[in-house]
């Protein structure tokens, strides 16, 4: 698919915005299904605790990016919408990172009590 | 709320509600400072200096702002609407000024931050050789367990020694606050938190609970006594002896106060969070299961150790367990005491 | 007060440009503006959805990072096959939803209706499978909080046995690193060394398993119910979103049949599809995070 | 809808008649007014609870109400003031009325959603009131677990109410952000936008990125309380401190959701009443955005003594300090705006000046709290209470009052009595300082907050504070009295009583149903006053025609 604004303009129409050609839809859909199979399959391999998690997340992110770019038209959309979306993800990550940073630091105090109180 | 508001208005008008004589109120010793309480720990001085530093920075900035504002209001006051149209000067930017007033506060802020950070790390890093005292928060009292196992509702510490308090809570979040030591830490259920101090002034200072914990949050008070010399050790020994020598009923009464039973159980027959102790011994209670039981020694013992097992009808299952906190002797004392409250 | 000379053409303002486009709201000048506005609104809404789910993802990340053993243990209770099928169902519905947008843009009313119906069917399919999963969980006592009373431990599950062979349940050997690992991840409580107890008293006491990689458990980790709290919160909230999505599609189906949508006015379809995709996208993460744990 | 009639006196107030024409309206101005009425009623409710609190604290022991009622009173007070009053106060009430006008648009982007937000507000308010009349929640407005999940009061309606109100706020923010992006007429460039709109823009960012987290937090808490899922319950392996992270991730940005629109209001008032261009336009505009973004990274400063780790505390404390800088920039620019101006001390300006001063006090006391070591001493004492009343009551509410007076002629078509306005402002300002200054002192001396009983040592300061509160209450009653009266008896307002150059002053007072009779043409910035002259006959400003000028 070309990057140009006219990617889908092989049809005769005057719709606002971009019209996605059916071939592309099916291609993306097929790839997504394929990646789903891949991620299930790859879990069976032992890549270590983090290894498997990273692989699974990378595949999920590829899938998510495809959904955003093609199904959600971000590729042909005003870039601002992508900015909105990206910033929401940025803030969620900040939230998770900082909360996790703190929680993992004091988790020891919780374990200490579990130990002492024989829970 | 509306309902109890009406009730309270009625009681208020009848002037029936008076200050609860059972409520423990510590005394705050007169402070040498206007803004802060006495400085009674090694950290108090530096925290206060920082407080004063920020205070002066703040007071000066606020006064400057106010002065500029007042001056401009007077100096540039328009006479009336007709004679004053748009102001003559329409100056609307100056990058030099903007940079100055962004950068100038920055230096103050950095200095304050660094100072505060250093103190904070000291405040929460207990020295290795500290005396460890366990504090437990529960609705609505503090208990302190000393290294020798003695448990008291008040905190006693030696002067000029590092004391580390390990804090936990058995129900909701509380917060142990020792204003004179500039120390505070939440008591969080499910984990330990801690604070430490080194008291520098002998005397008696208040202890508060500063995390909202329900109805009697504001009555969750105690006090800390700072002993000079070996006063602390002597106090501990004396305390244990004293208690063992008490006649059972008196011991029980002590426990009633010390373990905060008073917060929920009255002696005068009125209903509080828990059933009154007046005439409790020998009373026939209906449990939430509908079962009827007669209150005897065993029942009381069970109620204290495993309060959630039998719940008296009409009361919430709010009573904490005192397992491990009360020795047999003390429980016997409580039973003896309850027998006397008829 | 003093605007006696005010032009009074605001009366016919109400009509405005609307004469050409019956769907154009009075405060927009062109259909493009209306569409772009709607689109931006929807994107902002999707951002709020991300943050809404973000809270749950935060809880998930924290508990997973600090207690991986719970997740490694409890995910055996989930049925990967059903999860995978559901993922495929949602992906297919995403294709049909995206296609529906195309149909609307090109005013292919019949195709539009078909694609919406397919999307709705997929939505119901997804919920149906969820229903099956949930009823199994409820039946087996795999519930959050105090309601967690599993019918059987993980090593009695057919999935587990199938993976590690029947002898996975036999008590044999037992000096595997698993215990060490649990201790390292914060499993202090009564960390038994190699465990020598009989499988009969497996739960909470100790279960000796063969040498089989990090998946073996010699006892149930503490607080496994946490997994189900998170599982039900995340999939429950997600399922709620699918239901809302189905509702929106049904409503649009009714509108689409009239041939209301066309090249200048397909916003509602596009927006519903965007919403549907985000729901899909969240599931794309939920699936590996909950089902595919190694 | 009834066919619009085209009489000369036609405006949005008279355009259609009857209660239904209000309840079903899609007109942003009407929705704004409905918000205003609701918000002020809620303010009366919250204020009454405050009066009850202050009366109770007259003596150290029981004075008027019992423990439980007191706890319920401050919970109600806090929740109503935060969720019902100041979060919607400036953006949803004033913003709705003037935002499209200032922008030169015909309406907000999504008028139906706008009305839905108002209904969500009403539903949320009803939920809070349900809690109030069944058995008012007694958790404090922060709803900390495990207390909130174990207390016997009806917490769920309150939580649900706050949840709904969160969505009301999200939708308002979403609507305004979209409006500002997509409905700007030709000529209205970003840097010709009035600063109020910049403030609303920054607020919108926060509403969209922070409020959903409140939603999910409250939802989890509701589920926790209803069925005990245990994510926050230590008995089930959950963590109560995690709840605090969740709560403050929203609630710190929320304090900027409250104050940034207030910055916007005073940024309008200062130039108009100084008859001079605003100083440092870009700095004020962009500092709002800076505050909005930085505001997300400081939430843990509410948790320094909660058992949070030292690392996290340091990060939070450091970033908190950074926020003081964009705020200071604003304060200095407002002052510089007055320099060599022609200052008119009408009521809106009095409120703006009060804002600047009182908010600065509130802001600098925030510094004491954001320093980790001093906060250990001050946390959860009356010092915090005084801090946040100085910024919320002294800042946000004062600005709201300023905004109400500033736009009153535009919104209602009537002038309020100027002299009473000034007297009211002075009484409120005096009462405010008398109420909250003593609280700083008792706080730093160790008086904990949320205390029904207190030690006798603190009584004198509590009594001063109560006296101040009653004064303030009287002041507000006076304000309410003359504002309501002016609706009937106030003189008709000119189109531009203050000489503002933002677009809302270039339409009639009150504006027509579709805002502008002729679509405005924007050729200059919002703070150019050279073209306006006072006309005593009109009682307001009129544009100097181009010919007359040359
Ligand atoms: C409108 C709401 C609002 C606003 C704007 C602020 C603004 C700030 N707040 Fe406040 N805050 C609250 C509402 C608000 N706060 C509430 C409701 C609580 C309590 C919640 C609860 O527990 O119930 C709270 C609590 C609170 C705490 C927690 C206290 C505790 O519980 O222990 C802290 C700690 O850091 C803090 C800090 C700050 C800071 C640094 C700012 C800064 O943004 C202020 C910046 C402004 C200035 C600094 C003034 C202007 C600048 C100058 C005049 C220049 C000169 C100044 C210097 C050089 C310093 N606030
Ligand atoms: C916007 C926020 C806001 C505002 C404006 C106020 C306003 C006031 N507050 Fe409050 N307050 C909070 C937010 C606010 N508060 C919060 C969040 C808490 C914490 C709660 C908690 O701990 O959980 C708190 C807690 C709090 C406490 C501490 C309780 C405790 O910890 O034990 C006290 C005590 O003095 C207090 C007093 C007051 C007083 C006297 C006012 C006065 O300023 C009120 C004056 C107002 C009126 C008297 C109303 C008059 C209105 C009209 C007459 C109608 C108006 C109509 C028109 C003008 C047209 N408040
Ligand atoms: Cu314990 Cu407050
Ligand atoms: Cu904050």
GROMACS .gro file of C-alpha atoms in nm, chain B residues 48-224:
model
  177
  167UNK     CA    1   1.243   2.377   6.207
  168UNK     CA    2   1.531   2.566   6.050
  169UNK     CA    3   1.410   2.453   5.711
  170UNK     CA    4   1.057   2.549   5.809
  171UNK     CA    5   1.181   2.893   5.901
  172UNK     CA    6   1.382   2.926   5.584
  173UNK     CA    7   1.080   2.846   5.367
  174UNK     CA    8   0.875   3.073   5.587
  175UNK     CA    9   1.101   3.370   5.524
  176UNK     CA   10   1.121   3.305   5.153
  177UNK     CA   11   0.742   3.281   5.148
  178UNK     CA   12   0.672   3.578   5.365
  179UNK     CA   13   0.904   3.793   5.162
  180UNK     CA   14   0.760   3.681   4.828
  181UNK     CA   15   0.405   3.726   4.945
  182UNK     CA   16   0.478   4.068   5.089
  183UNK     CA   17   0.652   4.173   4.771
  184UNK     CA   18   0.359   4.055   4.565
  185UNK     CA   19   0.117   4.234   4.790
  186UNK     CA   20   0.324   4.550   4.791
  187UNK     CA   21   0.358   4.558   4.414
  188UNK     CA   22  -0.010   4.492   4.376
  189UNK     CA   23  -0.110   4.764   4.622
  190UNK     CA   24   0.138   5.012   4.481
  191UNK     CA   25   0.023   4.962   4.123
  192UNK     CA   26  -0.339   4.984   4.229
  193UNK     CA   27  -0.281   5.319   4.391
  194UNK     CA   28  -0.029   5.460   4.149
  195UNK     CA   29  -0.208   5.363   3.830
  196UNK     CA   30  -0.562   5.389   3.956
  197UNK     CA   31  -0.788   5.521   3.684
  198UNK     CA   32  -0.990   5.826   3.785
  199UNK     CA   33  -1.310   5.723   3.619
  200UNK     CA   34  -1.417   5.546   3.311
  201UNK     CA   35  -1.470   5.851   3.090
  202UNK     CA   36  -1.134   6.012   3.136
  203UNK     CA   37  -0.934   5.695   3.113
  204UNK     CA   38  -0.939   5.505   2.795
  205UNK     CA   39  -0.683   5.242   2.715
  206UNK     CA   40  -0.368   5.280   2.919
  207UNK     CA   41  -0.096   5.483   2.754
  208UNK     CA   42   0.165   5.216   2.789
  209UNK     CA   43   0.076   4.893   2.619
  210UNK     CA   44   0.405   4.717   2.695
  211UNK     CA   45   0.326   4.350   2.685
  212UNK     CA   46   0.637   4.146   2.707
  213UNK     CA   47   0.995   4.136   2.821
  214UNK     CA   48   1.184   3.817   2.780
  215UNK     CA   49   1.454   3.934   3.017
  216UNK     CA   50   1.198   3.979   3.292
  217UNK     CA   51   1.034   3.647   3.220
  218UNK     CA   52   1.363   3.465   3.245
  219UNK     CA   53   1.458   3.644   3.564
  220UNK     CA   54   1.144   3.559   3.744
  221UNK     CA   55   1.148   3.201   3.627
  222UNK     CA   56   1.507   3.140   3.723
  223UNK     CA   57   1.522   3.332   4.050
  224UNK     CA   58   1.270   3.116   4.234
  225UNK     CA   59   1.437   2.812   4.086
  226UNK     CA   60   1.744   2.855   4.304
  227UNK     CA   61   1.539   2.889   4.618
  228UNK     CA   62   1.339   2.584   4.523
  229UNK     CA   63   1.647   2.373   4.459
  230UNK     CA   64   1.800   2.470   4.791
  231UNK     CA   65   1.479   2.391   4.975
  232UNK     CA   66   1.439   2.061   4.798
  233UNK     CA   67   1.793   1.941   4.867
  234UNK     CA   68   1.774   2.035   5.232
  235UNK     CA   69   1.437   1.869   5.273
  236UNK     CA   70   1.552   1.557   5.094
  237UNK     CA   71   1.855   1.514   5.317
  238UNK     CA   72   1.652   1.553   5.634
  239UNK     CA   73   1.389   1.319   5.510
  240UNK     CA   74   1.638   1.043   5.445
  241UNK     CA   75   1.773   1.086   5.798
  242UNK     CA   76   1.422   1.096   5.940
  243UNK     CA   77   1.338   0.758   5.795
  244UNK     CA   78   1.667   0.574   5.821
  245UNK     CA   79   1.684   0.442   6.173
  246UNK     CA   80   2.034   0.400   6.317
  247UNK     CA   81   2.134   0.040   6.376
  248UNK     CA   82   2.163   0.051   6.754
  249UNK     CA   83   1.812   0.174   6.827
  250UNK     CA   84   1.583   0.051   7.099
  251UNK     CA   85   1.291  -0.109   6.917
  252UNK     CA   86   0.941  -0.053   7.042
  253UNK     CA   87   0.640  -0.195   6.861
  254UNK     CA   88   0.341   0.031   6.823
  255UNK     CA   89   0.004  -0.103   6.728
  256UNK     CA   90  -0.279   0.115   6.610
  257UNK     CA   91  -0.634  -0.002   6.637
  258UNK     CA   92  -0.965   0.168   6.669
  259UNK     CA   93  -0.909   0.387   6.874
  260UNK     CA   94  -0.602   0.347   7.083
  261UNK     CA   95  -0.233   0.296   7.060
  262UNK     CA   96  -0.049   0.016   7.236
  263UNK     CA   97   0.323   0.004   7.275
  264UNK     CA   98   0.511  -0.317   7.328
  265UNK     CA   99   0.848  -0.279   7.492
  266UNK     CA  100   1.153  -0.499   7.429
  267UNK     CA  101   1.076  -0.696   7.746
  268UNK     CA  102   0.727  -0.779   7.630
  269UNK     CA  103   0.549  -0.532   7.851
  270UNK     CA  104   0.255  -0.366   7.683
  271UNK     CA  105   0.131  -0.024   7.773
  272UNK     CA  106  -0.100   0.233   7.621
  273UNK     CA  107   0.159   0.505   7.670
  274UNK     CA  108   0.499   0.546   7.521
  275UNK     CA  109   0.799   0.572   7.750
  276UNK     CA  110   1.142   0.635   7.609
  277UNK     CA  111   1.485   0.722   7.745
  278UNK     CA  112   1.640   1.058   7.673
  279UNK     CA  113   1.933   1.081   7.430
  280UNK     CA  114   1.889   0.729   7.296
  281UNK     CA  115   1.787   0.627   6.948
  282UNK     CA  116   1.442   0.479   6.956
  283UNK     CA  117   1.289   0.307   6.660
  284UNK     CA  118   0.918   0.249   6.655
  285UNK     CA  119   0.784  -0.030   6.438
  286UNK     CA  120   0.428   0.044   6.356
  287UNK     CA  121   0.145  -0.176   6.249
  288UNK     CA  122  -0.228  -0.163   6.247
  289UNK     CA  123  -0.480  -0.432   6.311
  290UNK     CA  124  -0.776  -0.271   6.138
  291UNK     CA  125  -0.767   0.045   5.928
  292UNK     CA  126  -0.493   0.294   5.856
  293UNK     CA  127  -0.384   0.509   6.148
  294UNK     CA  128  -0.090   0.741   6.178
  295UNK     CA  129   0.142   0.780   6.473
  296UNK     CA  130   0.221   1.146   6.525
  297UNK     CA  131   0.470   1.283   6.776
  298UNK     CA  132   0.469   1.657   6.708
  299UNK     CA  133   0.748   1.745   6.950
  300UNK     CA  134   0.976   1.503   6.771
  301UNK     CA  135   0.857   1.612   6.423
  302UNK     CA  136   0.789   1.247   6.356
  303UNK     CA  137   0.495   1.083   6.190
  304UNK     CA  138   0.425   0.758   6.014
  305UNK     CA  139   0.115   0.578   5.902
  306UNK     CA  140   0.018   0.247   6.055
  307UNK     CA  141  -0.086   0.040   5.757
  308UNK     CA  142  -0.261  -0.294   5.798
  309UNK     CA  143  -0.072  -0.581   5.647
  310UNK     CA  144   0.276  -0.439   5.679
  311UNK     CA  145   0.526  -0.272   5.906
  312UNK     CA  146   0.626   0.089   5.882
  313UNK     CA  147   0.871   0.261   6.109
  314UNK     CA  148   1.001   0.587   6.239
  315UNK     CA  149   1.280   0.675   6.476
  316UNK     CA  150   1.386   0.964   6.695
  317UNK     CA  151   1.628   1.059   6.959
  318UNK     CA  152   1.457   1.256   7.232
  319UNK     CA  153   1.653   1.550   7.366
  320UNK     CA  154   1.414   1.688   7.625
  321UNK     CA  155   1.274   1.513   7.929
  322UNK     CA  156   0.904   1.559   7.977
  323UNK     CA  157   0.563   1.443   7.870
  324UNK     CA  158   0.440   1.514   7.518
  325UNK     CA  159   0.120   1.429   7.333
  326UNK     CA  160   0.075   1.156   7.074
  327UNK     CA  161  -0.200   1.178   6.814
  328UNK     CA  162  -0.350   0.965   6.547
  329UNK     CA  163  -0.338   1.165   6.225
  330UNK     CA  164  -0.491   0.934   5.974
  331UNK     CA  165  -0.865   0.940   5.979
  332UNK     CA  166  -0.979   0.609   6.124
  333UNK     CA  167  -1.343   0.651   6.205
  334UNK     CA  168  -1.573   0.768   6.476
  335UNK     CA  169  -1.327   0.830   6.756
  336UNK     CA  170  -1.026   0.920   6.548
  337UNK     CA  171  -0.991   1.235   6.755
  338UNK     CA  172  -0.985   1.038   7.080
  339UNK     CA  173  -0.701   0.815   6.968
  340UNK     CA  174  -0.457   1.004   7.183
  341UNK     CA  175  -0.173   0.900   7.402
  342UNK     CA  176   0.143   1.050   7.538
  343UNK     CA  177   0.512   0.996   7.537
   0.00000   0.00000   0.00000
